[in-house]
XYZ file of C-alpha atoms in Angstrom:
668
model
C -0.051 0.153 0.370
C 2.605 2.708 0.653
C 4.497 1.861 -2.520
C 1.048 2.703 -4.356
C 0.851 5.598 -2.734
C 4.081 6.909 -3.309
C 3.533 5.992 -7.238
C 0.578 7.614 -6.924
C 2.319 10.920 -5.338
C 4.850 10.987 -8.201
C 2.656 10.325 -11.103
C 0.432 13.439 -9.277
C 3.524 15.850 -8.969
C 4.372 14.786 -12.728
C 0.961 15.223 -13.987
C 0.893 19.046 -12.220
C 4.721 20.405 -13.549
C 3.882 19.132 -16.908
C 0.512 21.265 -17.067
C 3.030 23.986 -15.224
C 5.393 23.945 -18.310
C 2.783 23.366 -21.286
C 1.204 26.810 -19.441
C 4.258 28.429 -19.647
C 5.208 28.194 -22.577
C 2.020 29.489 -24.139
C 3.279 32.903 -23.009
C 3.037 35.214 -26.627
C 1.856 38.576 -26.738
C -0.394 39.632 -30.189
C 1.590 43.140 -30.537
C -0.656 43.880 -33.606
C -3.141 42.462 -35.912
C -3.828 44.577 -39.077
C -5.918 44.053 -42.057
C -5.849 45.677 -45.412
C -8.473 45.192 -47.654
C -8.489 46.836 -51.450
C -12.001 46.492 -53.225
C -12.069 47.122 -56.838
C -15.057 46.309 -59.181
C -16.679 43.918 -57.021
C -12.937 41.993 -56.313
C -11.702 42.167 -53.324
C -8.124 41.569 -51.978
C -7.224 40.991 -48.693
C -3.699 41.235 -46.524
C -3.671 39.945 -42.834
C -0.452 40.786 -40.931
C 0.106 39.789 -37.558
C 3.389 40.407 -34.751
C 3.699 38.233 -32.289
C 6.119 38.349 -29.467
C 7.836 35.367 -27.671
C 7.697 36.810 -24.036
C 9.170 33.415 -22.667
C 12.714 33.303 -20.986
C 13.643 29.756 -23.970
C 12.464 29.128 -27.623
C 8.757 28.408 -28.025
C 6.046 27.893 -30.344
C 4.411 30.901 -32.214
C 0.931 30.277 -34.002
C -0.385 32.479 -36.646
C -3.912 31.354 -38.076
C -6.113 32.916 -40.752
C -9.661 32.242 -41.612
C -10.313 32.641 -45.268
C -13.765 32.313 -47.607
C -14.167 28.950 -48.925
C -13.851 30.707 -52.593
C -11.340 32.521 -52.009
C -7.715 31.655 -53.425
C -4.621 32.513 -51.672
C -2.281 34.397 -53.470
C 1.229 35.154 -51.032
C 2.471 34.545 -47.328
C 4.946 35.344 -46.182
C 6.896 35.606 -43.024
C 10.306 37.272 -40.902
C 11.428 35.204 -38.400
C 14.495 36.877 -36.210
C 15.253 39.436 -38.962
C 15.099 36.573 -41.887
C 12.227 37.008 -44.365
C 10.867 33.570 -45.767
C 8.597 33.763 -48.990
C 6.082 31.304 -50.066
C 6.279 30.371 -53.966
C 3.095 28.550 -55.773
C 4.120 25.728 -57.449
C 2.785 22.764 -59.062
C 1.248 20.485 -56.719
C 2.668 17.393 -56.941
C 6.193 19.295 -56.196
C 8.191 16.796 -53.649
C 8.813 18.591 -50.566
C 10.963 15.977 -49.045
C 10.379 14.887 -45.639
C 8.175 17.978 -44.688
C 4.926 16.364 -45.546
C 1.859 18.573 -45.346
C -0.736 17.296 -42.141
C -4.039 18.280 -41.568
C -4.993 20.091 -38.865
C -7.725 19.463 -36.413
C -9.187 22.824 -36.373
C -12.723 23.801 -37.113
C -13.436 25.806 -39.826
C -16.872 28.118 -39.656
C -19.213 27.735 -42.058
C -18.203 28.237 -45.628
C -14.442 29.132 -44.810
C -11.450 27.422 -44.283
C -8.620 27.751 -42.148
C -4.464 28.691 -42.768
C -2.306 27.945 -39.620
C 1.384 27.969 -38.855
C 3.621 27.597 -35.682
C 7.160 28.504 -35.735
C 9.932 28.272 -33.341
C 10.957 31.649 -32.198
C 13.810 32.456 -29.737
C 13.214 34.112 -26.485
C 12.096 37.738 -26.263
C 12.178 37.629 -30.593
C 8.834 38.582 -32.944
C 7.742 36.954 -35.649
C 5.778 38.793 -38.374
C 3.211 36.686 -40.735
C 1.480 37.973 -44.010
C -1.251 36.203 -45.673
C -2.360 37.918 -48.882
C -5.770 36.125 -50.167
C -8.584 37.497 -53.203
C -12.231 36.674 -53.545
C -14.944 37.644 -56.215
C -17.530 39.599 -54.582
C -21.191 38.289 -55.519
C -23.976 40.401 -55.252
C -26.923 38.869 -53.535
C -30.387 40.063 -52.470
C -29.573 43.671 -53.569
C -25.743 44.313 -52.659
C -22.531 42.986 -51.740
C -21.259 41.650 -48.882
C -17.427 41.108 -47.438
C -16.366 39.641 -44.247
C -13.354 39.408 -42.647
C -12.810 37.109 -39.753
C -11.414 38.025 -36.560
C -9.762 36.219 -33.945
C -6.427 37.027 -32.644
C -6.805 35.278 -29.304
C -6.220 38.374 -27.194
C -6.669 41.883 -26.705
C -4.401 43.737 -28.831
C -2.632 47.439 -28.551
C -2.155 47.687 -32.231
C -5.422 46.686 -34.006
C -7.162 48.005 -37.185
C -8.559 47.247 -39.945
C -9.161 49.495 -43.475
C -11.300 48.479 -46.177
C -11.222 50.794 -49.474
C -13.881 50.717 -52.321
C -13.202 51.846 -55.869
C -16.367 51.093 -58.210
C -17.085 51.635 -61.609
C -20.555 53.310 -60.894
C -21.831 55.916 -58.059
C -22.134 54.500 -54.531
C -26.022 53.548 -53.476
C -25.116 53.017 -50.072
C -22.043 51.450 -47.790
C -22.692 50.222 -44.250
C -20.699 48.162 -41.738
C -23.381 46.118 -39.881
C -22.151 44.766 -36.167
C -19.523 42.219 -35.477
C -20.986 38.682 -36.242
C -19.958 36.345 -33.403
C -21.229 33.386 -34.453
C -22.013 31.439 -37.879
C -25.872 31.307 -37.257
C -28.325 33.024 -39.809
C -30.421 34.861 -37.856
C -31.794 37.027 -40.626
C -31.985 36.869 -44.672
C -31.921 40.586 -45.165
C -28.651 41.027 -43.847
C -27.756 44.722 -43.187
C -31.663 45.554 -41.980
C -32.233 47.407 -38.308
C -32.168 43.505 -36.846
C -28.716 43.300 -37.395
C -27.578 46.484 -35.780
C -24.224 48.721 -36.954
C -20.663 48.435 -35.906
C -20.719 52.158 -33.919
C -17.231 51.549 -34.035
C -16.441 51.591 -37.638
C -15.750 55.135 -39.451
C -17.196 55.150 -42.913
C -15.930 57.953 -45.559
C -17.342 58.624 -48.954
C -14.039 60.023 -50.118
C -15.887 60.683 -54.003
C -19.258 59.133 -55.105
C -17.479 56.101 -56.560
C -15.131 55.572 -53.641
C -15.600 54.897 -49.726
C -13.118 53.784 -46.964
C -13.973 51.889 -43.694
C -11.884 52.157 -41.387
C -12.375 50.027 -37.735
C -9.727 50.802 -34.901
C -11.096 49.586 -31.550
C -9.402 50.375 -28.839
C -8.186 47.672 -25.822
C -11.189 48.911 -23.821
C -13.206 48.012 -26.952
C -11.896 45.267 -27.720
C -12.474 43.563 -24.235
C -15.641 41.985 -25.035
C -14.580 38.907 -23.585
C -10.922 38.011 -21.953
C -10.210 36.995 -25.576
C -10.374 40.024 -27.246
C -12.869 40.512 -30.275
C -13.709 37.103 -31.831
C -16.018 37.194 -35.138
C -16.448 38.951 -38.486
C -16.510 42.137 -39.651
C -18.681 42.938 -42.351
C -19.215 45.494 -45.270
C -22.186 45.970 -47.537
C -22.492 48.316 -50.095
C -24.243 48.626 -53.105
C -23.953 50.612 -56.512
C -26.314 52.531 -58.671
C -27.683 50.176 -61.663
C -29.221 52.984 -63.854
C -27.896 51.805 -67.640
C -29.637 48.798 -69.560
C -26.688 47.342 -70.952
C -24.711 47.741 -68.142
C -20.858 49.144 -67.222
C -17.566 48.091 -69.128
C -14.718 48.362 -67.443
C -11.516 48.160 -69.738
C -7.779 48.229 -69.098
C -5.064 47.204 -72.151
C -6.460 44.030 -73.390
C -9.111 43.027 -70.642
C -12.720 44.038 -69.659
C -15.464 43.522 -67.468
C -18.873 43.716 -68.679
C -21.327 44.126 -65.414
C -25.213 43.616 -65.868
C -27.665 44.039 -63.285
C -31.739 43.710 -64.500
C -33.179 45.115 -61.438
C -34.760 47.712 -63.021
C -37.186 44.985 -65.203
C -40.823 45.838 -63.732
C -41.684 42.612 -62.663
C -40.444 38.913 -61.294
C -41.115 36.139 -63.975
C -44.041 33.852 -62.559
C -42.664 30.469 -61.563
C -43.886 26.718 -61.392
C -42.164 24.906 -58.243
C -42.074 22.019 -57.106
C -40.927 21.105 -53.265
C -39.034 17.603 -53.084
C -38.820 16.583 -49.359
C -37.221 14.164 -47.700
C -38.888 12.434 -44.811
C -36.671 9.052 -44.652
C -36.436 7.942 -40.873
C -33.090 9.871 -40.738
C -34.894 12.770 -40.574
C -36.629 12.282 -37.484
C -36.382 14.280 -34.416
C -35.451 18.127 -34.666
C -34.380 17.972 -38.581
C -37.959 17.359 -39.406
C -39.352 19.720 -37.752
C -36.909 22.429 -39.053
C -37.957 21.464 -42.277
C -41.884 21.763 -41.270
C -40.823 25.518 -39.998
C -38.700 26.482 -43.029
C -41.785 25.188 -45.222
C -44.390 27.122 -43.593
C -42.339 30.367 -43.962
C -41.591 29.741 -47.306
C -45.196 28.506 -48.670
C -46.375 31.543 -47.049
C -43.961 34.081 -49.200
C -45.507 32.244 -52.550
C -47.409 34.765 -55.335
C -50.379 34.556 -56.474
C -49.004 34.397 -59.976
C -46.814 31.448 -58.722
C -47.911 27.532 -58.725
C -46.603 24.767 -57.130
C -46.584 21.395 -55.403
C -45.032 18.656 -52.539
C -43.583 16.011 -53.239
C -42.839 13.775 -49.761
C -40.538 10.587 -50.252
C -39.329 8.133 -48.297
C -39.575 4.413 -49.553
C -42.030 5.462 -51.676
C -42.950 9.445 -52.662
C -46.149 11.004 -51.854
C -47.797 13.974 -54.249
C -49.762 16.573 -52.221
C -51.871 17.333 -55.303
C -51.869 15.295 -58.093
C -50.186 18.483 -60.300
C -49.474 22.162 -59.942
C -52.032 24.308 -57.991
C -52.205 28.054 -57.925
C -50.990 29.919 -55.097
C -53.720 31.113 -53.340
C -54.404 31.373 -49.963
C -56.801 28.276 -49.508
C -53.736 26.470 -51.290
C -51.182 27.615 -49.128
C -53.077 26.578 -46.109
C -53.872 23.457 -47.267
C -49.913 22.818 -48.210
C -49.345 23.876 -44.728
C -51.650 21.022 -43.063
C -50.018 18.370 -45.550
C -46.637 19.436 -44.178
C -48.052 19.563 -40.863
C -48.708 15.504 -40.986
C -45.225 15.058 -42.732
C -43.713 11.892 -40.742
C -39.992 10.955 -40.668
C -39.959 6.981 -41.625
C -38.493 4.612 -43.788
C -35.695 4.349 -46.645
C -34.578 7.416 -49.135
C -35.652 6.406 -52.529
C -34.803 9.640 -54.406
C -34.725 8.629 -58.199
C -38.269 8.189 -58.157
C -39.054 11.223 -56.466
C -37.033 13.392 -58.655
C -38.869 11.402 -61.469
C -42.501 12.189 -60.186
C -41.101 16.272 -59.820
C -39.998 16.470 -63.454
C -43.653 14.539 -64.104
C -45.213 17.555 -62.598
C -43.307 19.824 -64.968
C -43.437 18.249 -68.115
C -45.406 20.707 -70.801
C -45.618 23.023 -68.536
C -42.677 25.320 -69.654
C -43.651 28.593 -71.448
C -41.744 31.828 -72.338
C -43.905 33.557 -69.804
C -43.186 31.070 -66.483
C -40.299 29.419 -65.283
C -39.919 25.762 -63.699
C -37.238 24.445 -61.196
C -36.975 22.048 -58.357
C -36.496 22.934 -54.801
C -34.934 19.720 -53.362
C -34.354 18.473 -49.655
C -32.293 15.152 -48.239
C -30.312 14.057 -45.536
C -29.040 11.029 -46.854
C -27.874 8.328 -49.745
C -30.051 6.750 -51.763
C -30.958 3.290 -49.979
C -34.270 2.615 -51.491
C -35.526 1.875 -55.159
C -32.777 2.940 -57.835
C -29.675 3.191 -55.721
C -26.417 3.476 -58.009
C -25.470 7.286 -58.222
C -24.900 6.787 -61.785
C -27.911 5.487 -62.975
C -29.723 7.940 -60.981
C -28.043 10.790 -62.663
C -28.567 9.059 -65.917
C -32.401 8.825 -65.482
C -33.374 12.389 -63.898
C -30.582 13.957 -66.750
C -32.808 11.844 -69.586
C -36.056 12.581 -68.348
C -35.613 16.323 -68.040
C -36.136 17.096 -71.428
C -36.345 20.772 -70.472
C -33.778 21.555 -68.544
C -35.559 22.495 -65.395
C -32.825 23.793 -63.079
C -32.324 21.754 -59.572
C -31.677 23.309 -56.562
C -30.525 20.815 -53.967
C -30.426 21.290 -49.798
C -28.023 18.730 -49.235
C -29.167 18.628 -44.717
C -26.150 17.331 -42.452
C -23.051 15.802 -42.795
C -24.468 12.416 -44.511
C -26.284 13.937 -47.153
C -24.777 12.357 -50.594
C -23.107 15.534 -52.089
C -21.292 14.104 -55.176
C -24.684 12.869 -56.332
C -26.809 16.102 -55.294
C -23.624 18.061 -57.440
C -23.913 15.682 -60.277
C -27.639 16.317 -60.637
C -28.312 20.286 -59.473
C -24.805 21.560 -60.665
C -25.996 22.265 -64.504
C -28.865 23.959 -66.375
C -28.351 27.257 -63.947
C -28.844 25.088 -60.729
C -26.565 24.664 -58.000
C -26.439 22.798 -54.359
C -26.162 24.051 -51.075
C -25.041 22.671 -47.484
C -27.299 23.143 -45.117
C -25.499 22.428 -41.558
C -27.447 20.607 -38.506
C -27.711 23.728 -35.882
C -30.585 25.924 -34.245
C -30.915 27.857 -37.287
C -31.530 25.126 -39.939
C -35.175 26.275 -40.942
C -33.274 30.053 -41.412
C -30.818 28.387 -43.841
C -33.496 26.699 -45.898
C -35.564 29.884 -46.101
C -32.484 32.306 -46.790
C -31.560 29.615 -50.007
C -35.795 30.202 -51.241
C -35.389 33.951 -50.718
C -32.144 34.134 -53.145
C -33.791 32.035 -55.803
C -37.296 33.273 -55.432
C -37.562 36.016 -57.860
C -36.321 35.682 -61.590
C -35.781 38.870 -63.209
C -34.978 37.072 -66.535
C -34.211 33.441 -67.574
C -32.210 32.116 -70.751
C -29.802 35.210 -70.987
C -27.444 34.987 -73.535
C -24.452 38.035 -74.433
C -23.112 37.986 -77.659
C -19.988 40.340 -78.691
C -18.492 41.349 -82.025
C -15.221 40.550 -83.737
C -12.969 42.554 -81.393
C -13.468 40.160 -78.590
C -11.313 36.673 -78.451
C -14.321 34.225 -78.253
C -11.721 31.447 -76.365
C -10.995 33.407 -73.821
C -14.724 34.462 -72.795
C -16.203 33.494 -69.399
C -19.465 32.054 -68.850
C -22.158 34.149 -71.151
C -25.121 31.813 -71.074
C -27.234 32.202 -68.126
C -30.411 29.981 -67.243
C -31.903 31.928 -64.651
C -30.974 35.533 -63.492
C -32.491 36.452 -60.033
C -33.654 39.685 -58.643
C -30.838 41.407 -56.815
C -27.887 39.360 -58.448
C -25.962 40.798 -61.051
C -24.190 39.186 -64.444
C -20.627 39.501 -64.960
C -18.852 38.290 -68.012
C -14.611 38.764 -68.429
C -12.831 38.519 -71.410
C -9.678 39.489 -73.688
C -10.062 42.025 -77.188
C -8.081 40.935 -80.149
C -5.186 42.697 -81.198
C -5.768 45.780 -78.688
C -9.016 46.580 -80.618
C -11.428 48.070 -78.046
C -14.296 49.036 -80.153
C -16.619 46.525 -78.239
C -19.776 45.703 -79.564
C -22.997 43.304 -78.153
C -26.114 42.078 -78.009
C -28.095 40.630 -74.613
C -31.303 37.991 -75.153
C -33.590 36.496 -73.100
C -36.961 36.262 -71.713
C -38.905 38.864 -69.022
C -42.160 38.718 -67.606
C -43.423 41.420 -70.604
C -41.671 39.170 -73.473
C -38.462 38.942 -75.355
C -35.372 40.960 -74.025
C -33.218 42.352 -76.441
C -30.460 44.818 -75.431
C -27.743 45.869 -78.196
C -25.034 47.938 -77.560
C -26.415 49.781 -80.998
C -28.512 51.762 -78.237
C -25.902 53.065 -76.452
C -27.397 52.840 -73.023
C -24.120 51.714 -70.670
C -21.210 52.607 -69.072
C -17.362 52.774 -70.166
C -14.970 53.096 -68.064
C -11.016 53.390 -69.126
C -8.640 52.763 -66.393
C -5.898 54.797 -65.711
C -2.736 52.584 -64.538
C -3.359 53.465 -60.880
C -7.026 52.412 -61.472
C -5.912 49.245 -62.737
C -3.422 48.431 -60.553
C -3.325 46.593 -57.034
C -1.470 47.910 -54.233
C -1.744 44.787 -51.887
C -0.240 42.554 -55.118
C 3.410 42.693 -55.104
C 3.466 41.029 -58.423
C 5.211 42.340 -61.573
C 3.231 44.986 -62.774
C 1.302 42.937 -65.187
C 0.153 40.215 -62.939
C -1.001 42.997 -60.389
C -3.448 44.854 -62.663
C -7.220 44.020 -61.223
C -9.394 43.678 -64.397
C -6.665 40.886 -66.185
C -6.773 38.740 -62.119
C -10.362 38.928 -62.086
C -10.763 37.208 -65.879
C -8.120 34.829 -64.347
C -10.055 34.158 -61.144
C -13.409 33.526 -62.896
C -11.910 31.477 -65.606
C -10.093 29.092 -63.071
C -13.185 28.927 -61.033
C -15.195 27.978 -63.892
C -13.011 25.453 -65.517
C -12.886 23.468 -62.562
C -16.679 23.605 -62.354
C -16.588 22.650 -66.149
C -14.459 19.766 -65.702
C -16.527 17.612 -63.374
C -18.984 17.260 -65.949
C -16.459 15.283 -68.102
C -14.842 11.569 -67.615
C -11.135 12.217 -65.760
C -9.425 10.933 -68.864
C -11.165 12.494 -71.991
C -9.440 15.050 -73.193
C -11.394 17.982 -72.683
C -10.473 17.608 -69.013
C -7.218 17.477 -69.648
C -7.384 20.871 -71.102
C -9.220 22.659 -68.936
C -7.059 21.183 -66.136
C -3.964 22.779 -68.276
C -5.463 25.500 -68.506
C -6.442 26.085 -64.482
C -2.591 24.832 -63.946
C -1.049 27.501 -65.998
C -2.796 30.242 -65.098
C -2.603 29.443 -61.193
C 1.426 29.248 -61.737
C 0.984 32.336 -63.858
C -1.242 34.633 -61.732
C -0.188 32.746 -58.497
C -3.368 31.634 -57.092
C -3.060 28.583 -55.206
C -5.714 26.200 -56.462
C -6.364 22.188 -56.626
C -3.622 22.001 -58.820
C -0.835 24.234 -57.042
C 0.896 24.340 -53.179
C 1.942 27.179 -51.564
C 5.649 26.032 -50.429
C 7.893 27.771 -48.203
C 11.935 27.417 -48.630
C 13.691 28.258 -45.563
C 17.344 27.796 -45.823
C 19.220 25.082 -44.573
C 15.860 23.677 -43.168
C 13.829 22.504 -46.657
C 10.873 22.790 -47.664
C 7.423 23.097 -46.051
C 3.833 22.814 -48.203
C 0.434 23.809 -47.568
C -2.003 23.197 -50.537
C -5.800 22.815 -51.448
C -7.606 19.687 -50.256
C -7.704 16.755 -52.623
C -8.913 17.592 -56.170
C -11.689 14.424 -55.000
C -13.292 16.748 -52.566
C -14.959 19.503 -52.898
C -13.903 22.356 -55.028
C -12.940 25.033 -52.817
C -13.036 22.967 -49.728
C -9.319 23.850 -48.139
C -7.848 21.446 -46.168
C -5.308 23.097 -43.450
C -1.922 22.561 -43.697
C 0.960 23.136 -41.132
C 4.721 23.002 -41.638
C 7.163 20.393 -39.942
C 10.725 21.220 -39.522
C 13.755 21.395 -37.693
C 14.644 23.995 -34.891
C 14.889 27.678 -35.270
C 13.608 29.615 -37.109
C 11.550 26.445 -38.487
C 7.722 25.510 -38.988
C 6.159 22.719 -36.361
C 3.412 20.896 -36.067
C 0.282 21.990 -34.123
C -1.784 18.979 -34.927
C -2.464 16.266 -32.719
C -3.089 13.894 -35.678
C 0.474 12.702 -35.907
C 2.183 10.324 -33.208
C 5.612 12.507 -33.897
C 6.840 15.416 -32.675
C 10.374 16.541 -34.601
C 11.554 18.456 -31.955
C 10.571 15.602 -29.470
C 8.880 17.970 -26.863
C 5.861 19.350 -28.693
C 2.183 19.089 -28.328
C 2.003 15.821 -29.455
C 4.650 14.302 -27.155
C 2.799 16.336 -24.255
C -0.550 14.671 -25.267
C 1.176 11.440 -25.200
C 3.074 12.086 -21.662
C -0.691 13.313 -20.223
C -1.914 10.106 -21.773
C 0.674 8.082 -20.233
C 0.693 9.301 -16.534
C -3.144 9.399 -16.705
C -3.105 6.181 -17.397
C -0.748 5.161 -14.510
C -3.084 7.219 -12.287
C -6.147 4.698 -13.502
C -4.365 1.894 -12.637
C -3.732 2.839 -9.240
C -6.683 4.407 -8.573
C -8.576 1.953 -9.446
C -6.473 -0.916 -8.313
C -6.114 -2.598 -11.777
């Protein structure tokens, strides 16, 4: 018994000492956290910098992480350690990096975002400086552009500021900074209204009719919302005046951006919509209740001009009505009763449900109406046709009228690959619904985006001065209210005399807009307007319109490749184009990596997730290397630590000590 007590006391002392040592090793101070943003013509460049000091009396790890939107591309990274600067380089993804393999971090990224995280060894009293730059295209939705910056320095910072500059080709309509968003939950679809509130610390300056700056410089008292300082999302929202029917043309050198908004059209098109809802057993509990809550709000929002039907499915399918029903008050009330009676049980027959939906719409299309299918499921096909290739083939063959599907993948068990194959065509898309308290609001917000259609089958053709092979998307099956179209392209032989024609359908009939009418605005950029001050590249590669064109071309090609077999010549050509543009413009994409060469320490690499994964779902990687100055792993997913005393070692030793305590206490 005496021996056991001695061992128990020894184990406790070692465990306490170990935790004390681990606590002491976290003594770092974030001396500055600075974000500079340059938004030009809806294209945002964000530079995040941080200066972190090691306050300990010995070398320790200093960590830096940046959360960025999941559709952004990283373009630059450098760090300065002990006065030495280490620059990242974008290289071919297959580049070997010796022993410093990329390691996935267990950090949980927020919704629709990714995390870049790095830890470096810094000597006692020294400082590490980090700077990361990324770019993204801002999308117009619900009548405005929204730009978010993720903030989480982990403590109150003496030198904290965010500086956002906006330059647009048209007069700014409004610029606002809502209150800091402290969670991922959707509280209000119409973001920016009085419900969300305003950021009282942000200062907005309207520098000219087309430019603005937004500065956020909270003092230390204002940062002390919690002991860990500010954590959340800084948001800027704005819109511009849309007065030209033919849109705005932004031109620099041989590249152009053509921006068109159809908000001025008098009325939205009436729609025929089929709601296809999963009521299988896996939807039981809170999920089915959230779905019902969302549907009550959605059917209430239908307009008298709309027609609709509801199909529920589990092992079998059930139609609320035998066909489309006019969305009058009586029909909406009856549909709510049907939704109220939905009961989750059985398997998942996706094939039959979607074929039923298409059957409801067959023969209903006309130039005056639009058709769509709103499809929600939380799982994989388990009943009827279960082979995913067969389901896609059956649905595509039956969809002779090219009806768009808007697919909602409810929760982590939904078959995203199948939904993307089904829905990412004909103008449709797939969205993830997260299993959280706001799931009903997420569903409702997606419907809010697609509920009003201004035009359909919009096609833009250009004259001979434009290179047809260098154009981004020019055909748009549906154009939703509050959104916009952006076409990017390149002139042939420097001829900037652009001619175009826009055709399609609107509520009043055929839509036809021609450059001959002269109802469009042209902005020829100066060198200062074209050059992005945050991109430290050769002059030609920093020009905003050209980078917008490259960014959009890469994005579209990554989507297009999924429509072809992996070994097809078309897939190979698309990927080759992505690769060349990624290297030319320093974009970290699925085919490229950011590599840091630390002299004498070898290469360290971080890169995007495997191409088989979601297109913009970055896998987060940390650097690993020998001692100072170098990068070290902070993940707990490996079983080795290159320094022999890192976080992995601490976790392993803790496990051993706790195991000893367990054996002694329970007399095993």
